[in-house]
mmCIF file of C-alpha atoms in Angstrom:
data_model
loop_
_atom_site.group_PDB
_atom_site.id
_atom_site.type_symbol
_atom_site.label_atom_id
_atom_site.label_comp_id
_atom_site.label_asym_id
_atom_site.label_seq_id
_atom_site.Cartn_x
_atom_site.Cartn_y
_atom_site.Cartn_z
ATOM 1 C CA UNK A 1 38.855 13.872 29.947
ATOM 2 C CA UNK A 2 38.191 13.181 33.835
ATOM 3 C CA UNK A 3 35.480 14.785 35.746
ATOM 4 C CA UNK A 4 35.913 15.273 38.972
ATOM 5 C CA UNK A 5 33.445 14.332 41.419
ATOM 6 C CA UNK A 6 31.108 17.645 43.407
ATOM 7 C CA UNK A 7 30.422 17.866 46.791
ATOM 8 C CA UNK A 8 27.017 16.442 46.684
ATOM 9 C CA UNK A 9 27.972 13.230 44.825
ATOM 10 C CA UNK A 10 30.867 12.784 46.926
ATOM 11 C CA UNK A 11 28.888 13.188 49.801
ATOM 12 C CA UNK A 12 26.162 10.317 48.513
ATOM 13 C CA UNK A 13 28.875 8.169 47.429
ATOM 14 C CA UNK A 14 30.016 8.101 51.018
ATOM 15 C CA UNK A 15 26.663 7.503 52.336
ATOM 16 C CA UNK A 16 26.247 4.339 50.707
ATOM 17 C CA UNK A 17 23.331 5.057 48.675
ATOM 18 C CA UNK A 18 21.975 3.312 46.739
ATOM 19 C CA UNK A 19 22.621 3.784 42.843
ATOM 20 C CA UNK A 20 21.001 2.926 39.160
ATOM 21 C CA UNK A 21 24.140 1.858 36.310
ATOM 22 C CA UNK A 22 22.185 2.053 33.124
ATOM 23 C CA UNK A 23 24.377 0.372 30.521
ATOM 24 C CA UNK A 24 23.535 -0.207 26.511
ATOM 25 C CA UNK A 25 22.241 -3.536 25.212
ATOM 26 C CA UNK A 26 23.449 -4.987 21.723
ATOM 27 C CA UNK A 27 20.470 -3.742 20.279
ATOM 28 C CA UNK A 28 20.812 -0.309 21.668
ATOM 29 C CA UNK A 29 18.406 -0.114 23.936
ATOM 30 C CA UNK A 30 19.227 0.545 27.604
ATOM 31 C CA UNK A 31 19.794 -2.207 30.290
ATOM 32 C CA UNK A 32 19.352 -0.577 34.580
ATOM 33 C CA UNK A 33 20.289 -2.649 37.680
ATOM 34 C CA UNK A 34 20.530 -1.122 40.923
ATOM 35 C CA UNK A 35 23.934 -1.257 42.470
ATOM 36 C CA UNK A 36 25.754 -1.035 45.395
ATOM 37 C CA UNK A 37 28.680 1.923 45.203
ATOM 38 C CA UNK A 38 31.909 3.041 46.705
ATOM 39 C CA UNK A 39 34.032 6.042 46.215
ATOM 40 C CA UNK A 40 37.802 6.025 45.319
ATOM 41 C CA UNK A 41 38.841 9.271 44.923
ATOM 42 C CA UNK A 42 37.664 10.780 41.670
ATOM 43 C CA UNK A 43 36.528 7.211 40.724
ATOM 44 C CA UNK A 44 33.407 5.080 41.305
ATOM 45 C CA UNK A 45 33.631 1.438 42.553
ATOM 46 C CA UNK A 46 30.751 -1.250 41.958
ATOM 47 C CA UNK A 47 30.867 -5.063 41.570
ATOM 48 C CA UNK A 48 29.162 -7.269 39.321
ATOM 49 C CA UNK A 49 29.559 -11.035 38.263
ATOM 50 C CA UNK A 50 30.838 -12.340 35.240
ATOM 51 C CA UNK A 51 27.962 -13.541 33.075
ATOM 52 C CA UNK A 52 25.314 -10.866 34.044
ATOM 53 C CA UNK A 53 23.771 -8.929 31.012
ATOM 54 C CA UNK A 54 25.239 -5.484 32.352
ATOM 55 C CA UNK A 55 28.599 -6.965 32.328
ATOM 56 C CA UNK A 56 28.522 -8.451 29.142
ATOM 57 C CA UNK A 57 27.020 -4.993 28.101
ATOM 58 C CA UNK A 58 30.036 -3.084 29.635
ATOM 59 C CA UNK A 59 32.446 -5.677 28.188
ATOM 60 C CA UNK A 60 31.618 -4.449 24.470
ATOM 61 C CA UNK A 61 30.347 -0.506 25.212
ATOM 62 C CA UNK A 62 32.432 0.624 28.787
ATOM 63 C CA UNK A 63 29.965 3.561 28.622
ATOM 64 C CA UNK A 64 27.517 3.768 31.344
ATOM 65 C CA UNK A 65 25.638 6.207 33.148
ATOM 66 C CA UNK A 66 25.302 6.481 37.034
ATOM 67 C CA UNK A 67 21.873 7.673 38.561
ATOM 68 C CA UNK A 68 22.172 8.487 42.402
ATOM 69 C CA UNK A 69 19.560 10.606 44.461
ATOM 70 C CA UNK A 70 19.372 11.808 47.828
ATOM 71 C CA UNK A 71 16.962 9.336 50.296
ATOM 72 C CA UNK A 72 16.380 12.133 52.131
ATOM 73 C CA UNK A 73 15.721 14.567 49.489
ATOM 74 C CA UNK A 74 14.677 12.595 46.454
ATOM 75 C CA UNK A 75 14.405 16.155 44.565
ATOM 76 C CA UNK A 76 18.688 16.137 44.553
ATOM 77 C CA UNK A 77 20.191 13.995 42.685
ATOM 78 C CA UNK A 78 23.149 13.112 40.526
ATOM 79 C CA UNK A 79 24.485 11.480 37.091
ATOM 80 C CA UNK A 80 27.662 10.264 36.749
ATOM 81 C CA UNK A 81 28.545 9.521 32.914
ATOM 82 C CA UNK A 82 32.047 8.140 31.906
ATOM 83 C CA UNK A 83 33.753 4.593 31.157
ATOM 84 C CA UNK A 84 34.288 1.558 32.961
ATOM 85 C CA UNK A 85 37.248 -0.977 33.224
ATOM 86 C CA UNK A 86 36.633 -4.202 34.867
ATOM 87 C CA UNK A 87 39.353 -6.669 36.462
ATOM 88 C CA UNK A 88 38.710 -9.993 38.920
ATOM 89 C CA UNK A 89 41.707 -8.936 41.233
ATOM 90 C CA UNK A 90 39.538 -7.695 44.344
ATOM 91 C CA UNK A 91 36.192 -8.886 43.018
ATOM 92 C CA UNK A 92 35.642 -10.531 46.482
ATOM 93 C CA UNK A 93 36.890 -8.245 49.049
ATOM 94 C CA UNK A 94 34.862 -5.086 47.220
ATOM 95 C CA UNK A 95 31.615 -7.099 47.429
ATOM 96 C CA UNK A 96 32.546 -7.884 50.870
ATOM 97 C CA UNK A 97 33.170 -4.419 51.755
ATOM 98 C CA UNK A 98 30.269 -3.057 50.242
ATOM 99 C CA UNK A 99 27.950 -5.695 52.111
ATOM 100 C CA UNK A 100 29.205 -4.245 55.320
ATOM 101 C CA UNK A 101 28.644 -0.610 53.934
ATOM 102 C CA UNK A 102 25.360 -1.813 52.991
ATOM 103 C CA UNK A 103 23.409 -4.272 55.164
ATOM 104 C CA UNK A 104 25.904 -4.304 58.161
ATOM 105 C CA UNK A 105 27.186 -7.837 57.505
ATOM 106 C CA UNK A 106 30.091 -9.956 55.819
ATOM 107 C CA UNK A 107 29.389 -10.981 52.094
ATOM 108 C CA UNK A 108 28.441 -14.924 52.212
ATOM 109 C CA UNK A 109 31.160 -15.644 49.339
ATOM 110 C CA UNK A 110 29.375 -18.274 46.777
ATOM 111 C CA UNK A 111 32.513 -19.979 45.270
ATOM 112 C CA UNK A 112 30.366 -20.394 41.467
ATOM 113 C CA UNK A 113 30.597 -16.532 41.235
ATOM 114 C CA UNK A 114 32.953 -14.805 39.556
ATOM 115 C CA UNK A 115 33.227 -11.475 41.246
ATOM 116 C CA UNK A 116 34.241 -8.602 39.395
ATOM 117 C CA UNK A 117 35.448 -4.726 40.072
ATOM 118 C CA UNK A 118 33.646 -2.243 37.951
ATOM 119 C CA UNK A 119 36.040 1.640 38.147
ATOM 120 C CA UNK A 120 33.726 4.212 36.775
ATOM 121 C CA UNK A 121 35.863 6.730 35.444
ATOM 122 C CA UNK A 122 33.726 10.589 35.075
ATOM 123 C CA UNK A 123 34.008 12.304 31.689
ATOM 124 C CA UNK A 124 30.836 14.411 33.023
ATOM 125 C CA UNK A 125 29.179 15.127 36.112
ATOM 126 C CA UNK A 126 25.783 16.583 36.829
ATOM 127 C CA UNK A 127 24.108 17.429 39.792
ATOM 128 C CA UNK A 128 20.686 18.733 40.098
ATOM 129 C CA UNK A 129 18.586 20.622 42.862
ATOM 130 C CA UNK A 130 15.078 20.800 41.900
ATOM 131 C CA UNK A 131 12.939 23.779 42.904
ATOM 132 C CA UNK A 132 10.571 20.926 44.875
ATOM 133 C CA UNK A 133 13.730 20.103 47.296
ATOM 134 C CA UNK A 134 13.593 22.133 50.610
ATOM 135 C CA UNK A 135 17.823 22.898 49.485
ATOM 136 C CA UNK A 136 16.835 25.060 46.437
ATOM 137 C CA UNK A 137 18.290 28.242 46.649
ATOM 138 C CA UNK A 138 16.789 30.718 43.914
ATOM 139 C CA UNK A 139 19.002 31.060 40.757
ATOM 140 C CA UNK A 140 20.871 27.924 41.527
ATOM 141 C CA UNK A 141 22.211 26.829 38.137
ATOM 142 C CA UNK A 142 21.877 23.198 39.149
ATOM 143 C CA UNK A 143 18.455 23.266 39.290
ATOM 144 C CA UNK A 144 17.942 24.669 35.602
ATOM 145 C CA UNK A 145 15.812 22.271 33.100
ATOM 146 C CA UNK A 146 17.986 20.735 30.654
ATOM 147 C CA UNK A 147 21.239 21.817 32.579
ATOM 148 C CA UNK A 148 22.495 17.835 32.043
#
């Protein structure tokens, strides 16, 4: 089942912030690597290169987990949970893209990488407020321990 994404994480995706994809090693523990994200639509865009651990990781369990807070208010913040798929076609202009989202400058391409698109697919969002963050609004339901 798709989850579709809330205002708040739509509105961080958009802002080019900064995320944490926490994958699952062979031996079950977890693997985190801060990435670089774009929206598309109801789905999450990253890149990667062929050979890193999380890829090999999300090549045998497409299950990760998406960790994205708010720079300016580090008490809101989001998960995204749900599968991957991964394909080559538009490895390079994604990581191109996102370099200009990012630091304001063209990707330098480095022709022994094999650039890959990462889709995150949502089975489950969750966004949290937490009663520290200036946006808490008494009985907010997002802000409830253990709501995730």
């Amino acid at each position: 089942m798709t989850a579709s994404l809330p205002p708040m994480t739509r509105r961080l995706l958009d802002a080019s912030t900064y995320a944490v994809l926490a994958t699952v090693n062979g031996d079950g523990s977890s693997q985190s690597s801060v990435v670089w994200v774009r929206r598309d639509g109801d789905e999450v865009l990253m890149s990667t290169i062929r050979g890193r651990r999380k890829t090999a990781n999300m090549a045998r369990d497409p299950r990760v987990s998406l960790c994205l807070y708010d720079p300016a208010d580090p008490f809101q913040y989001v998960e995204v949970r749900g599968t991957i798929d991964m394909v080559e076609e538009g490895g390079d202009e994604l990581i191109d893209a996102l370099s200009r989202a990012y630091m304001g400058k063209p990707w330098k391409h480095r022709p022994a990488e094999v650039r890959l698109v990462v889709r995150l697919t949502p089975s489950k969002v969750v966004e949290r407020v937490s009663v520290q963050s200036p946006s808490y609004v008494r009985g907010d339901d997002s802000a409830r321990p253990g709501g995730g």
